[in-house]
Coordinates of C-alpha atoms in Angstrom, one line a residue:
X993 CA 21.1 30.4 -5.9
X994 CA 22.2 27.8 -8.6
X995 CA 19.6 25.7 -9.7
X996 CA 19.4 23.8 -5.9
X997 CA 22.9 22.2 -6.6
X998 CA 21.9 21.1 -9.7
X999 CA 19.6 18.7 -9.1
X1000 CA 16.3 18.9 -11.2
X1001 CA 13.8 18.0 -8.2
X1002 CA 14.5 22.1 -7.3
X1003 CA 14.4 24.0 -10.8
X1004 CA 12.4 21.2 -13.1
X1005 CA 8.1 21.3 -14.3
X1006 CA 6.7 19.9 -11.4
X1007 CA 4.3 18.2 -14.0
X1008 CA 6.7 16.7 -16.3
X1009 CA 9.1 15.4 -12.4
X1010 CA 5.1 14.0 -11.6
X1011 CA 5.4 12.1 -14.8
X1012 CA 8.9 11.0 -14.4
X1013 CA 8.2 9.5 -10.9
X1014 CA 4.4 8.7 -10.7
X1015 CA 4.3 6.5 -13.7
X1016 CA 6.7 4.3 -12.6
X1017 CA 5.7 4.2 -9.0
X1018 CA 2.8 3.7 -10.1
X1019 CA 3.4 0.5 -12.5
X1020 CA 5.3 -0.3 -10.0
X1021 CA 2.1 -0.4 -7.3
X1022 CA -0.4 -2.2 -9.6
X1023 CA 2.6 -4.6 -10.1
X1024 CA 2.4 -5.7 -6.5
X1025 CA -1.2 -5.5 -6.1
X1026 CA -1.3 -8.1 -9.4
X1027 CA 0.6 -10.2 -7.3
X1028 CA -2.2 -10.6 -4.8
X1029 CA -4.7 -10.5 -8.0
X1030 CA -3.0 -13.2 -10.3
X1031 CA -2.6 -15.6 -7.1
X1032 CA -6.6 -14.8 -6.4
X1033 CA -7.5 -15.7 -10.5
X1034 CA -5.7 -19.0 -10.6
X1035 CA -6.9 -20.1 -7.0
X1036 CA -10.2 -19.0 -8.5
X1037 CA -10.3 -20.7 -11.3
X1038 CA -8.0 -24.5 -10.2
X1039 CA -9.0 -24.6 -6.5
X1040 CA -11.7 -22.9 -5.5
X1041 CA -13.8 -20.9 -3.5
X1042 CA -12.0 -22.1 -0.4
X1043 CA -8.7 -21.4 -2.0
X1044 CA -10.4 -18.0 -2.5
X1045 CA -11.1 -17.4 1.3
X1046 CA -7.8 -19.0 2.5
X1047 CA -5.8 -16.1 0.6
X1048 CA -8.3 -13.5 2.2
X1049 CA -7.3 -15.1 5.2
X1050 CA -3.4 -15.0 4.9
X1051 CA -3.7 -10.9 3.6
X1052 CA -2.9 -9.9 6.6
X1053 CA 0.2 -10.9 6.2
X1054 CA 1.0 -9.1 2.9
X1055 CA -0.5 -6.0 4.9
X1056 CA 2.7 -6.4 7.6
X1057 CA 5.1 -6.6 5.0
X1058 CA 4.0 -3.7 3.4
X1059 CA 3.6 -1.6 6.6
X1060 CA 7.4 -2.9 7.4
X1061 CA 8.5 -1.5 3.5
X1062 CA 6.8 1.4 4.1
X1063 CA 7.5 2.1 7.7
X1064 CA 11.5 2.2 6.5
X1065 CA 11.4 2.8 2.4
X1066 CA 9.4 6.1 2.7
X1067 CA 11.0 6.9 5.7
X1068 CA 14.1 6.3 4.3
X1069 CA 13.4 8.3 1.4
X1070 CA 11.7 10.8 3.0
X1071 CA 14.9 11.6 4.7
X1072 CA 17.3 11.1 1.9
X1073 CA 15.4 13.3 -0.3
X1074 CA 15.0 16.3 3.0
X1075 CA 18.6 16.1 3.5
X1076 CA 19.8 16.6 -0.2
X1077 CA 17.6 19.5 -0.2
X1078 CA 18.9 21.2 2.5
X1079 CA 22.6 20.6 1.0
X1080 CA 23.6 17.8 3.1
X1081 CA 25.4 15.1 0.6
X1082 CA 27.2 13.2 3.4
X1083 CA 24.8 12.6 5.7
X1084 CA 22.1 11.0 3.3
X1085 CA 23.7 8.1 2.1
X1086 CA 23.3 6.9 5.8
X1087 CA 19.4 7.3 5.5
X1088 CA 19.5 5.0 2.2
X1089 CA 21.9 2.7 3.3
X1090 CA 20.7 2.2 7.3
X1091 CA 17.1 1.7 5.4
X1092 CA 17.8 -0.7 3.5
X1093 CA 19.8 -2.9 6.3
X1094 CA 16.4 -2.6 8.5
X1095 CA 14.1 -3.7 5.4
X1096 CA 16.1 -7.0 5.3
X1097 CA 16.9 -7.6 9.1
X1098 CA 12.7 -6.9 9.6
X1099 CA 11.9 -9.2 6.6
X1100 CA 13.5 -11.9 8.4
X1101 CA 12.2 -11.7 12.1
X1102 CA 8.4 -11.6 10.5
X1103 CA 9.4 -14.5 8.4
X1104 CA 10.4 -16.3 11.3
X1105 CA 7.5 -15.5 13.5
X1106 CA 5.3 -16.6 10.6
X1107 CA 6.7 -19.8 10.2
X1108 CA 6.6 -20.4 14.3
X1109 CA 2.9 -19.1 15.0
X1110 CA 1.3 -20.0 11.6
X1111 CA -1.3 -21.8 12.7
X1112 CA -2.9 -19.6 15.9
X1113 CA -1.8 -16.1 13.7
X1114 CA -4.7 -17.6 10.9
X1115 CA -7.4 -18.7 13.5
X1116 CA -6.5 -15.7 15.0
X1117 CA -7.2 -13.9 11.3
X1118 CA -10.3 -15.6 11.1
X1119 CA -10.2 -18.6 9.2
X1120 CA -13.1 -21.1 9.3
X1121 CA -12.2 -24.3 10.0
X1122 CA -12.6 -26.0 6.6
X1123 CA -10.6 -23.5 5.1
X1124 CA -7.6 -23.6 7.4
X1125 CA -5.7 -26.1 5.8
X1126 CA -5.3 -24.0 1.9
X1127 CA -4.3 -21.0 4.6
X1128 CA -1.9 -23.0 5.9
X1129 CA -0.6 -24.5 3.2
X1130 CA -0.3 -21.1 1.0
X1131 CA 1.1 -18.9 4.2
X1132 CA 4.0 -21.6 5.0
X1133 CA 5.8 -21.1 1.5
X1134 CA 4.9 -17.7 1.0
X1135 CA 6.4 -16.9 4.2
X1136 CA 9.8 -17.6 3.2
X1137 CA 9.6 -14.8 0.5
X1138 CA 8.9 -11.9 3.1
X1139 CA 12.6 -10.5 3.4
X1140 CA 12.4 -10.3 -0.3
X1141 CA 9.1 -8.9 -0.6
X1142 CA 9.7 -6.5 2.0
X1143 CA 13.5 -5.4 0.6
X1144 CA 11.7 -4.9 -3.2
X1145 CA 8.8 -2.4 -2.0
X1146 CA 10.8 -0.6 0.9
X1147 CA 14.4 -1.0 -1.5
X1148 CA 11.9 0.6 -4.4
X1149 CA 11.4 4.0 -2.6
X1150 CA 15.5 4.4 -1.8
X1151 CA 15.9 3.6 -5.6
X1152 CA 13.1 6.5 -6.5
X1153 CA 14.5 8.9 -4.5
X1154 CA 18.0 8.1 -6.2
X1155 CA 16.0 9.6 -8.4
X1156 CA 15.9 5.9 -10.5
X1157 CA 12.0 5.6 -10.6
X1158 CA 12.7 3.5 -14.1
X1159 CA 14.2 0.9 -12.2
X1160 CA 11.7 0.3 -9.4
X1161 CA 9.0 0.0 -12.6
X1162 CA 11.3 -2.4 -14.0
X1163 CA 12.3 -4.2 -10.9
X1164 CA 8.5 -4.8 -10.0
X1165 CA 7.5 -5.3 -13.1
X1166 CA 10.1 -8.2 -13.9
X1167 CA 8.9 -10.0 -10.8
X1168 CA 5.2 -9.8 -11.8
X1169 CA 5.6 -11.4 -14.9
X1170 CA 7.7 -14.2 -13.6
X1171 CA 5.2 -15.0 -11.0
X1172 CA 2.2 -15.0 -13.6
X1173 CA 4.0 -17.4 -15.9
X1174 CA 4.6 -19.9 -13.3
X1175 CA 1.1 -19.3 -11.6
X1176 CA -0.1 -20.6 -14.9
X1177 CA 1.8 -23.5 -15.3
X1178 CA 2.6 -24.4 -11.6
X1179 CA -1.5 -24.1 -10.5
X1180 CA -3.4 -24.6 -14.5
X1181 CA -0.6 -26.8 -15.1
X1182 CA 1.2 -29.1 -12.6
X1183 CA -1.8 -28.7 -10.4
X1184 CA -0.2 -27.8 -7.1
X1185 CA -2.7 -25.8 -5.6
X1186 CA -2.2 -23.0 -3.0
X1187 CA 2.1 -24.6 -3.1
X1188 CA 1.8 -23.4 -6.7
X1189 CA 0.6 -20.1 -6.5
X1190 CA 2.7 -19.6 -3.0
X1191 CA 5.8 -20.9 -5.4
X1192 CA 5.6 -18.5 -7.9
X1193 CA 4.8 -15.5 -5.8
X1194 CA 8.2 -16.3 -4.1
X1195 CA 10.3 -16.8 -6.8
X1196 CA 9.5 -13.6 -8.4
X1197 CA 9.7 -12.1 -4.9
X1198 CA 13.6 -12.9 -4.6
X1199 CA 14.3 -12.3 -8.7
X1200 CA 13.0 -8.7 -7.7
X1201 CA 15.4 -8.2 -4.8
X1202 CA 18.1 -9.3 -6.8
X1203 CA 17.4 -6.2 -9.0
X1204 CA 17.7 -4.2 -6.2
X1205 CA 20.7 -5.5 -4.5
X1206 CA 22.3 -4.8 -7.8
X1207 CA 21.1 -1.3 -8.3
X1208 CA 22.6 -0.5 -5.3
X1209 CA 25.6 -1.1 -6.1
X1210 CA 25.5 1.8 -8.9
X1211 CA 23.5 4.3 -6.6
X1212 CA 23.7 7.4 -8.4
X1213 CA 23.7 10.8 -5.7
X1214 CA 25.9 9.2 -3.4
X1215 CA 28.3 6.3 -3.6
X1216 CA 27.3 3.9 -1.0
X1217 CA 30.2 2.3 1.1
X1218 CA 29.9 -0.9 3.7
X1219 CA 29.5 2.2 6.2
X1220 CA 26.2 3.5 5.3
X1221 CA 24.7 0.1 6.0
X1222 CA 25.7 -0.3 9.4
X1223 CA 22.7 0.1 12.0
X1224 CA 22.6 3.6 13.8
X1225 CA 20.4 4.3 16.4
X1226 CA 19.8 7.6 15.8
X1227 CA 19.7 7.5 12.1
X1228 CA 16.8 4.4 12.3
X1229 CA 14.7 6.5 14.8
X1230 CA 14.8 9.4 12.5
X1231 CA 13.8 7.0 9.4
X1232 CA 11.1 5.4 11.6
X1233 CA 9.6 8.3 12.9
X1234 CA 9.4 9.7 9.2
X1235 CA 7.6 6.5 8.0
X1236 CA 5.4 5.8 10.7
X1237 CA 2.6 7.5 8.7
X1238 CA 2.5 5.2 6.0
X1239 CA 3.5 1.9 8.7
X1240 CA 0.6 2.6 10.6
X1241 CA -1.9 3.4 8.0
X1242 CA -0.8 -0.3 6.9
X1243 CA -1.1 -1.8 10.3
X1244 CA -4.7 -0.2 10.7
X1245 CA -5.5 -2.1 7.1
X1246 CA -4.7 -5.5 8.5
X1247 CA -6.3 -4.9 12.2
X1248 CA -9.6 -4.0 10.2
X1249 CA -9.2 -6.9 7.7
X1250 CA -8.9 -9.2 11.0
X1251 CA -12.0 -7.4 12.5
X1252 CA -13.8 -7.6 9.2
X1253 CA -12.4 -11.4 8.4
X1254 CA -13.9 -12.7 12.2
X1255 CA -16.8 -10.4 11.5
X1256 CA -18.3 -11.6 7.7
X1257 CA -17.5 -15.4 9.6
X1258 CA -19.7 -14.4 12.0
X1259 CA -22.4 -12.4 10.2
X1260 CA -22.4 -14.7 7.8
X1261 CA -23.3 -17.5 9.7
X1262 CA -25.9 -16.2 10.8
X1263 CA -27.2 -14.8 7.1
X1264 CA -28.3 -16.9 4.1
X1265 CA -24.6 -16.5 3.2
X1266 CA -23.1 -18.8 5.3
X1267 CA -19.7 -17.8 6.8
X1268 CA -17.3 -18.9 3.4
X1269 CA -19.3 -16.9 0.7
X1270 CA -18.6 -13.1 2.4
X1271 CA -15.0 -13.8 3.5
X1272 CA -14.5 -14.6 -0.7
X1273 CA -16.3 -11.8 -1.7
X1274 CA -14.8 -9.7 0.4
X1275 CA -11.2 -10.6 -0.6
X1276 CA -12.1 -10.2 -4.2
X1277 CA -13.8 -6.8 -4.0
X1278 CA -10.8 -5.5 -1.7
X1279 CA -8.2 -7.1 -4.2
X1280 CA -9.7 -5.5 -7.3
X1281 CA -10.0 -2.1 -5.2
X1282 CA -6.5 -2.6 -4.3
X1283 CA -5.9 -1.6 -8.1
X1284 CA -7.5 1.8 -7.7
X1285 CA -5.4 2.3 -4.6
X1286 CA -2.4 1.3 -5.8
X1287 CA -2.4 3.9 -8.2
X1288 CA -3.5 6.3 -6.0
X1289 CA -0.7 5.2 -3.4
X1290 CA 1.5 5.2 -6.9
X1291 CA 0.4 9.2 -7.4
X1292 CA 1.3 9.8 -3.8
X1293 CA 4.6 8.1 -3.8
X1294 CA 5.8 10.0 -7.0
X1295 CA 4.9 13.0 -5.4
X1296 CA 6.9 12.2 -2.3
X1297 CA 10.9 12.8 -4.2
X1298 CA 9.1 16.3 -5.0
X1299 CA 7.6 17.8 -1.5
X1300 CA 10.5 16.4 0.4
X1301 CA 13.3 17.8 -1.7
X1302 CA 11.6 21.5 -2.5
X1303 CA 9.8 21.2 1.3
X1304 CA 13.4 21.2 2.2
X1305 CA 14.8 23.8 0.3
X1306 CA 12.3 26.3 0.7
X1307 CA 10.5 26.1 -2.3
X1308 CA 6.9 25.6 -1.2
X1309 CA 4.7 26.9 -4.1
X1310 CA 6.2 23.9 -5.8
X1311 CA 5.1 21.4 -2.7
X1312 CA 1.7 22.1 -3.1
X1313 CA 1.7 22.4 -6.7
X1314 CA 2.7 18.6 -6.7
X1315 CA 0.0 17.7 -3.9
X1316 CA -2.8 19.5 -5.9
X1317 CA -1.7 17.6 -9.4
X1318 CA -1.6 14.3 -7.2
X1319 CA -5.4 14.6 -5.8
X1320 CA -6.4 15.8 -9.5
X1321 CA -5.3 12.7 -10.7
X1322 CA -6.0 10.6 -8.4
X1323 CA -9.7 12.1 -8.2
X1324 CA -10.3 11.2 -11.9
X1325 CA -9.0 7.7 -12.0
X1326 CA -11.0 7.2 -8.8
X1327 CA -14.2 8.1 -10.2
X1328 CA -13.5 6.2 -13.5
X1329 CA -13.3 3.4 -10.9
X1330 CA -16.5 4.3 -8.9
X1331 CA -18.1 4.1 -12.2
X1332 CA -17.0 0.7 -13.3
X1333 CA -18.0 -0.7 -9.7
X1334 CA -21.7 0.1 -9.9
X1335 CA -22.3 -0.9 -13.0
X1336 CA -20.2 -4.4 -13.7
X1337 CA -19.8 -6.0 -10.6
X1338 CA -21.1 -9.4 -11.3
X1339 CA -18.6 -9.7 -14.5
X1340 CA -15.8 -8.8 -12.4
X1341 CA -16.6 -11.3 -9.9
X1342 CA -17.3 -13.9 -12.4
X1343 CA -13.7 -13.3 -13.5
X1344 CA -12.7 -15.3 -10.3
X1345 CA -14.3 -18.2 -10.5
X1346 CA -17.7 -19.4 -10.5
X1347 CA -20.3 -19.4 -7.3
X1348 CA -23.9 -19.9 -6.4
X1349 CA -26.4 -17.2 -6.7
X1350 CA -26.5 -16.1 -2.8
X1351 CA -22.6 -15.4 -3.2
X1352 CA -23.2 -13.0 -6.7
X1353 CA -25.8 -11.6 -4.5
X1354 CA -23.3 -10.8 -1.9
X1355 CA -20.8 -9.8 -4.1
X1356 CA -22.9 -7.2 -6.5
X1357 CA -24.1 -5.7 -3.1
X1358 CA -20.3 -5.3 -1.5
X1359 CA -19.1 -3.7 -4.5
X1360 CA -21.9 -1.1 -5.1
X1361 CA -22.4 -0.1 -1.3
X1362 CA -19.4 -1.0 0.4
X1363 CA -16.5 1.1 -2.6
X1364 CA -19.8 3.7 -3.1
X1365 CA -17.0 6.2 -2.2
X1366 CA -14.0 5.2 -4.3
X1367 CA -14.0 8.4 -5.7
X1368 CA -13.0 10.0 -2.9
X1369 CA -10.6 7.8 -1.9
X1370 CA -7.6 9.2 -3.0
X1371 CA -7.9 12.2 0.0
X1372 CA -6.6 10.6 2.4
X1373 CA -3.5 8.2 1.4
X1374 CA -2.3 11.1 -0.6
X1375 CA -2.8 13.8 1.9
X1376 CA -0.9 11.4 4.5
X1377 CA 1.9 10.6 2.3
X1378 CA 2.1 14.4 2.3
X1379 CA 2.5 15.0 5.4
X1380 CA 4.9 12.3 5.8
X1381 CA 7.6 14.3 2.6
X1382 CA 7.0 17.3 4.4
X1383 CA 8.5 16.1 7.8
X1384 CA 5.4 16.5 10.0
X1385 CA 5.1 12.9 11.1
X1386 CA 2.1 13.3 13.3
X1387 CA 0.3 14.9 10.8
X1388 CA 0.7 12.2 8.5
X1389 CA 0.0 9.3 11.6
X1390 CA -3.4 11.0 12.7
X1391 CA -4.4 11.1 9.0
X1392 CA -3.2 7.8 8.1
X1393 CA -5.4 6.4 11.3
X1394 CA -8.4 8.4 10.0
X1395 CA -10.4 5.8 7.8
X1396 CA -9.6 2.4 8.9
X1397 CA -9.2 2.9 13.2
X1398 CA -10.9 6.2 14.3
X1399 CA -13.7 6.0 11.6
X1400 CA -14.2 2.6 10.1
X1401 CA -13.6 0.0 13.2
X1402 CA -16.5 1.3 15.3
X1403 CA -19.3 1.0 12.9
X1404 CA -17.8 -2.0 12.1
X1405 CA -18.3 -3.0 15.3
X1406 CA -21.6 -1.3 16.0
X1407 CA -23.4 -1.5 12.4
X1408 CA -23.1 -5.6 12.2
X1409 CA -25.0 -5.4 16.4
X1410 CA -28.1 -3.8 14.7
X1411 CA -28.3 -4.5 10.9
X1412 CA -26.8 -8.1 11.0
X1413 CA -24.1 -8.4 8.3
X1414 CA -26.1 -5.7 6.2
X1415 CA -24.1 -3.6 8.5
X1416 CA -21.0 -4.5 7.5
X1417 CA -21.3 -3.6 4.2
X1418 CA -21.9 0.2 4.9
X1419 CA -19.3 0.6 7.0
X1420 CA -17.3 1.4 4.3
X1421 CA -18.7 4.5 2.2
X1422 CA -19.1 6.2 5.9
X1423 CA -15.7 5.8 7.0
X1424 CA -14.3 6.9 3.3
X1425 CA -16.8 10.1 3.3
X1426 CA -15.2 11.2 6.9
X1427 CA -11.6 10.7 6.4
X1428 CA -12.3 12.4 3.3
X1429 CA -13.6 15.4 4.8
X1430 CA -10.5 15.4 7.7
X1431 CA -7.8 15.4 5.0
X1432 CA -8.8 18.4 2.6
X1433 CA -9.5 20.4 5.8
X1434 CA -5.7 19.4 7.5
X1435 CA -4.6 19.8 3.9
X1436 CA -6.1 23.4 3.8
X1437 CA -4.2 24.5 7.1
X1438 CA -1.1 23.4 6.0
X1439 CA -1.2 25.4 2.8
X1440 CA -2.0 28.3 4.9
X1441 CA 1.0 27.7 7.2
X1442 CA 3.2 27.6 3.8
X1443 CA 1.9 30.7 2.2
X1444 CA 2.8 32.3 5.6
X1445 CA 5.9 31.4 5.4
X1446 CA 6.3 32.3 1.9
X1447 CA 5.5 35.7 2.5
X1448 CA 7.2 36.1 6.0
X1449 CA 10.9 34.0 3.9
X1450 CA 10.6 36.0 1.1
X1451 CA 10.4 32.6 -0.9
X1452 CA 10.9 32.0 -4.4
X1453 CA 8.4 30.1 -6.4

């Protein structure tokens, strides 16, 4: 057989393809989760700790957009990547192109239903009263930017499995550094508030979609015409059902960020917290997280190009080669991460802003009990995202539902009933020990299945 048609994702060092496409995805995750952060530093620091609460509030919308990009950008290139492997050139410019049209059309209709139900969607998230109007006020620009945010991280994936993963770095990265120049002057310097920060995270939104549109235009596999764009049913379904893993394990992150957001409001009523203090803390410590697990999610997604395209052709020695270097990886930066939790988690916190000694309280206690098992973290989005290249869907929606719905939401529930908000904070180290434990051992079967099939195929490695 010639070297897979050619193409290096069949024939190359899986280490040195990890390199090629986890770094940038990788860069290119932290870039979006600094988007979040930088807002969160300048709210911090020139509005407050109610500007602090109010974009802990509006995450879940962030969380929709991202289950919408992933939902039809891995799917998308899930496929893409499946059907070069298996030889099929023509069909998988439709996958790309059909992927994209949905990223834009679905960017627009949550945009809309934003802007239409602002108000109910944010007491609905939670948001005490007093702290209802920064929500509002940062949600109603930042809106507008969805269809961009949505076509950069879902458009980022089709551009990686182009096998362009420079260009998704670059194209996050551009819009990350415009939207931390501007939060300086727009929040530090003009002083507009929550319109500032909501400003700046927009424009760099759209300057990053631009970079996209473009790209596509010089797609490099296939050479996109007006044809591959055009909505097919069957082609859609095919990229939805791929994605769905990654969609839903997005959707269960904002359903528990509601649940937790109404909960600490709650809880913390009722503590010596009061109800603003937990929902700040809280959206700090899952912001700064949120740079563990985008790398981790970064590992998983450079991974994705790899298992897909070998998966397909047969080459499954290779697939699990990439999935063991991901969780190797992503095991060590996680436990770096564990480390620096427990022992700075007042300095971090202080990096946001100042607050009274009950919310540093709070705060040191979130970080060391509630991330006690970062380090295992990286099981389960990369074991998902697995799943997903592979073409076993299910897998990869039972496993992405593992942490946040079957295993997190009850105690959440249940906990916060007998230890008051104390309860909340353990809820996560259980739930991240037992979706832990599920992934490895689905993980394990699946190898099995492959090194059956490797001996029944007579497979190369």
């Amino acid at each position: 057989m010639e070297k897979e048609n050619q193409n290096p994702l069949g024939y190359a060092s899986v280490t040195r393809l990890m390199l090629k496409f986890a770094i940038p995805s990788i860069i290119g995750m932290l870039v979006s989760a600094l988007y979040n952060i930088v807002d969160q530093l300048f709210i911090g620091q020139g509005v407050g700790t109610n500007g602090n609460a109010a974009t802990n509030i509006a995450f879940p919308f962030s969380t929709a957009c991202m289950a919408l990009a992933l939902l039809l950008g891995i799917g998308g290139a899930s496929c893409f990547n499946l059907t070069l492997g298996r030889g099929d050139k023509k069909r998988a410019g439709f996958f790309a192109g059909n992927a994209i049209t949905m990223l834009i059309l679905s960017g627009i209709v949550l945009s809309a239903i934003t802007l239409v139900f602002l108000t109910p969607l944010l007491k609905f998230f939670g948001s005490p009263d007093d702290v209802l109007p920064y929500a509002q006020e940062y949600v109603r620009v930042t809106a507008l930017g969805f269809p961009f945010l949505i076509l950069t991280t879902g458009g980022g994936h089709i551009v990686r499995a182009d096998g362009s993963p420079t260009i998704t770095m670059i194209c996050n990265l551009t819009g990350a550094v415009i939207n931390t120049v501007l939060d300086a002057l727009f929040v530090l310097g003009f002083k507009w508030g929550m319109n500032g920060a909501a400003a700046a995270t927009v424009i760099g939104q759209v300057v990053s979609a631009v970079i996209v549109l473009v790209y596509l235009r010089h797609f490099k596999t296939v050479k996109l015409t007006t044809d591959h764009f055009k909505p097919h049913f069957p082609t859609v379904k095919r990229i939805a059902t791929i994605g769905m893993a990654s969609c839903f394990n997005q959707l269960a992150i904002a359903i528990v960020q509601i649940v937790l957001n109404n909960s600490l409001k709650h809880y913390g009523a009722l503590s010596i917290y009061g109800e603003k203090e937990p929902l700040a803390v809280a959206g700090i410590v899952m912001k700064v997280n949120m740079i563990v697990f985008s790398i981790v999610i970064g590992l998983a997604q450079g991974t994705q190009p790899i298992e897909s395209f070998n998966y397909g052709a047969r080459k499954y020695s290779r697939v699990k080669k990439a999935y063991i270097l991901a969780i190797v990886t992503g095991g060590a930066i996680s436990l770096i991460a564990f480390v620096m939790f427990q022992l700075f988690p007042r300095r971090i916190l202080s990096v946001f802003g100042e607050g009274s000694e009950t919310y540093f309280e709070f705060g040191v206690k979130f970080f060391r009990i509630f991330l006690f098992f970062t380090w295992a973290n990286c099981l389960q989005p990369i074991t998902s995202t697995f799943f997903t290249s592979i073409g076993k869907p299910i897998k990869g929606v039972f496993l992405s539902m593992t942490r946040q719905m079957i295993f997190f939401m009850p105690f959440l529930v249940i906990m916060p009933m007998i230890f008051g908000i104390e309860g909340i904070v353990y809820t996560g180290p259980i739930a991240d020990v037992l979706s832990a434990i599920v992934a490895i051992t689905m993980a394990l079967f699946d190898f099995r299945a492959m090194n059956k099939l490797e001996a029944k195929e007579g497979v190369p490695a």
